[in-house]
mmCIF file of C-alpha atoms in Angstrom:
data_model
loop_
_atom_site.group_PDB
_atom_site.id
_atom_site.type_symbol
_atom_site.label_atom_id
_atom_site.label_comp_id
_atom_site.label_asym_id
_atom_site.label_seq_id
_atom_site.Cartn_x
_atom_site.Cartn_y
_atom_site.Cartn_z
ATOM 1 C CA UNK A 17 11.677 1.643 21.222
ATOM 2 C CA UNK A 18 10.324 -1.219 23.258
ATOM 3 C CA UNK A 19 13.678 -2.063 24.374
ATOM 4 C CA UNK A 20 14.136 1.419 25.812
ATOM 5 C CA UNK A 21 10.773 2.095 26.872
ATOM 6 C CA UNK A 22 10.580 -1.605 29.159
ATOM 7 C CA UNK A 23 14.473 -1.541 29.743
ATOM 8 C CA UNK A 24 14.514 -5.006 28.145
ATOM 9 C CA UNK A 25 18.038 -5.945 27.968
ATOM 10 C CA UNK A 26 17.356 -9.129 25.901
ATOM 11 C CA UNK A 27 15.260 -7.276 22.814
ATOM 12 C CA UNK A 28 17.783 -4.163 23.183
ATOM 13 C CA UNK A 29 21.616 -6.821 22.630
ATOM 14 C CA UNK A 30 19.326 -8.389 19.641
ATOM 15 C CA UNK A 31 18.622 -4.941 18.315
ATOM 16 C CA UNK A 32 22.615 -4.442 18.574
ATOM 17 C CA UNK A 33 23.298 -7.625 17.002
ATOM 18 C CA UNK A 34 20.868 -6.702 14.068
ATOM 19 C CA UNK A 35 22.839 -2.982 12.920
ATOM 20 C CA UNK A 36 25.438 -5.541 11.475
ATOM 21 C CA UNK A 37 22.873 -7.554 9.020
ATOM 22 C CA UNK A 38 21.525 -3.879 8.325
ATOM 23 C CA UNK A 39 25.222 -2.762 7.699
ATOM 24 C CA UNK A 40 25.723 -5.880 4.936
ATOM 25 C CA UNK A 41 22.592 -5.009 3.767
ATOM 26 C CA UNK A 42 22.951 -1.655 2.961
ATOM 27 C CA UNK A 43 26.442 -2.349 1.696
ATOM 28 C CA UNK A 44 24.806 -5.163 -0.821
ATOM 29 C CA UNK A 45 22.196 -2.540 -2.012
ATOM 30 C CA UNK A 46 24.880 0.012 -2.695
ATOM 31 C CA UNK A 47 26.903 -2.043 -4.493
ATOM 32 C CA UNK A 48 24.484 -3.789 -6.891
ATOM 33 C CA UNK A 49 23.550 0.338 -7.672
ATOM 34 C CA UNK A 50 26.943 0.810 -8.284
ATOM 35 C CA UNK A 51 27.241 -2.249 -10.522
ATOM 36 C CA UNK A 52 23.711 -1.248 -12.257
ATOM 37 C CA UNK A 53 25.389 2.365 -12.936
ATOM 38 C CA UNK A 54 28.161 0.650 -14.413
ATOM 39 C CA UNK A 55 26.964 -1.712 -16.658
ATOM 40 C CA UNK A 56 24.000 -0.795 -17.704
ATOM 41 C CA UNK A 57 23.837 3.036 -17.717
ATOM 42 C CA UNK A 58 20.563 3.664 -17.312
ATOM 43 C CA UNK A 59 18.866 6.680 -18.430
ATOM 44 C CA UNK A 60 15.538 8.619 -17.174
ATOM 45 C CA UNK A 61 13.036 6.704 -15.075
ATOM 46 C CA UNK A 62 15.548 3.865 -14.414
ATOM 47 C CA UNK A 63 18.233 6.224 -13.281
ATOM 48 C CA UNK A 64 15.703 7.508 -10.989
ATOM 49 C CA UNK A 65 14.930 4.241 -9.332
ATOM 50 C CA UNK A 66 18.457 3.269 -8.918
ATOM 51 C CA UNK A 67 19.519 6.973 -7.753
ATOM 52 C CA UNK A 68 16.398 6.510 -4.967
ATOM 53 C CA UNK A 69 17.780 2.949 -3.875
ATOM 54 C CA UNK A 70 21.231 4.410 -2.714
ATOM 55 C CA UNK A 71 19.530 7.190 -0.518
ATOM 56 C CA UNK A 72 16.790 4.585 0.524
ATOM 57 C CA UNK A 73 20.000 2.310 1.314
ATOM 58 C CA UNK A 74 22.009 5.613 3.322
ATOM 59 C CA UNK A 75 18.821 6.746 5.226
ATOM 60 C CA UNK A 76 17.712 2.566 6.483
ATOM 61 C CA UNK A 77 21.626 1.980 7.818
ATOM 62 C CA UNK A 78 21.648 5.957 9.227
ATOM 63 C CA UNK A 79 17.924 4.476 11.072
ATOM 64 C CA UNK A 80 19.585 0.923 12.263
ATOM 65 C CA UNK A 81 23.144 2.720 13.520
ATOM 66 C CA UNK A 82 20.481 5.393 15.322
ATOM 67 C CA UNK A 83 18.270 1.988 16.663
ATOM 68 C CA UNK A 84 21.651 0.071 17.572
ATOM 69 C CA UNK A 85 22.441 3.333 19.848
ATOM 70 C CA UNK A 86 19.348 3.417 21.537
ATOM 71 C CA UNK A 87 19.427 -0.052 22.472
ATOM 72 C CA UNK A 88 23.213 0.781 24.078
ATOM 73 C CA UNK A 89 21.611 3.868 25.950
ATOM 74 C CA UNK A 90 19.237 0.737 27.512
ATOM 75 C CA UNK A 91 21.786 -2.037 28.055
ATOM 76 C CA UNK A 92 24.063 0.558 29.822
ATOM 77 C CA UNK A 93 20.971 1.904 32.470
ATOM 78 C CA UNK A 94 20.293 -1.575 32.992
ATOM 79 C CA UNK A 95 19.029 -2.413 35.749
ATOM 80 C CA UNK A 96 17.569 1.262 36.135
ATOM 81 C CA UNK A 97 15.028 2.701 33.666
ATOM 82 C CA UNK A 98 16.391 4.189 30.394
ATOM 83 C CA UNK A 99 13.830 6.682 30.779
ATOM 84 C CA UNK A 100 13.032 8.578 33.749
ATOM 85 C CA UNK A 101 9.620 8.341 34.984
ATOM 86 C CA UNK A 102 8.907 12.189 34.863
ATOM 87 C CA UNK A 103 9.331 11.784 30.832
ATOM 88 C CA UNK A 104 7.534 8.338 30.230
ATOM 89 C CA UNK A 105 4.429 10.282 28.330
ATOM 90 C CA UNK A 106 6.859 12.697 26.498
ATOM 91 C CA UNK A 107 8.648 9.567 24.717
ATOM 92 C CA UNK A 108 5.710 7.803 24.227
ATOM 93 C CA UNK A 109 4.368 10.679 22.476
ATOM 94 C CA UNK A 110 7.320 10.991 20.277
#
């Protein structure tokens, strides 16, 4: 968001660099669940935690592939504002 709302070029190609490491990440995390669920087959409270990982894991990649476009949306206005001066407030309210 400070990429986009400054039109920082620099901050929004290491934001785009990032959605990789948040890719591996994510992959990591869903694979040690997977691995968990397989060799340990855990039950109740347990399950729970490992069940909440994976959709913890799906929802932070879904957030760094949503980030990584953003900071696109900003490197490809450059050298013009991503966001039009008219709607300045209405993203910095959102």
């Amino acid at each position: 968001t400070r990429a986009f709302g400054s039109s920082d070029v620099s901050l929004a190609e290491e934001v785009i660099e990032a959605d990789a490491i948040i890719d591996e990440k994510a992959m990591a995390l869903d694979e040690l669940a997977i691995e968990i669920l397989a060799r340990q087959q855990p039950v109740a409270r347990d399950l729970r935690i490992v069940v909440a990982a994976l959709r913890v894991s799906t929802s932070l990649e879904r957030m760094g592939d949503i980030a990584e476009h953003i900071a696109q949306l900003t490197r490809m206005r450059f050298p013009e504002r991503a966001i039009p001066k008219g709607l300045k407030s209405t993203f910095t309210r959102m």
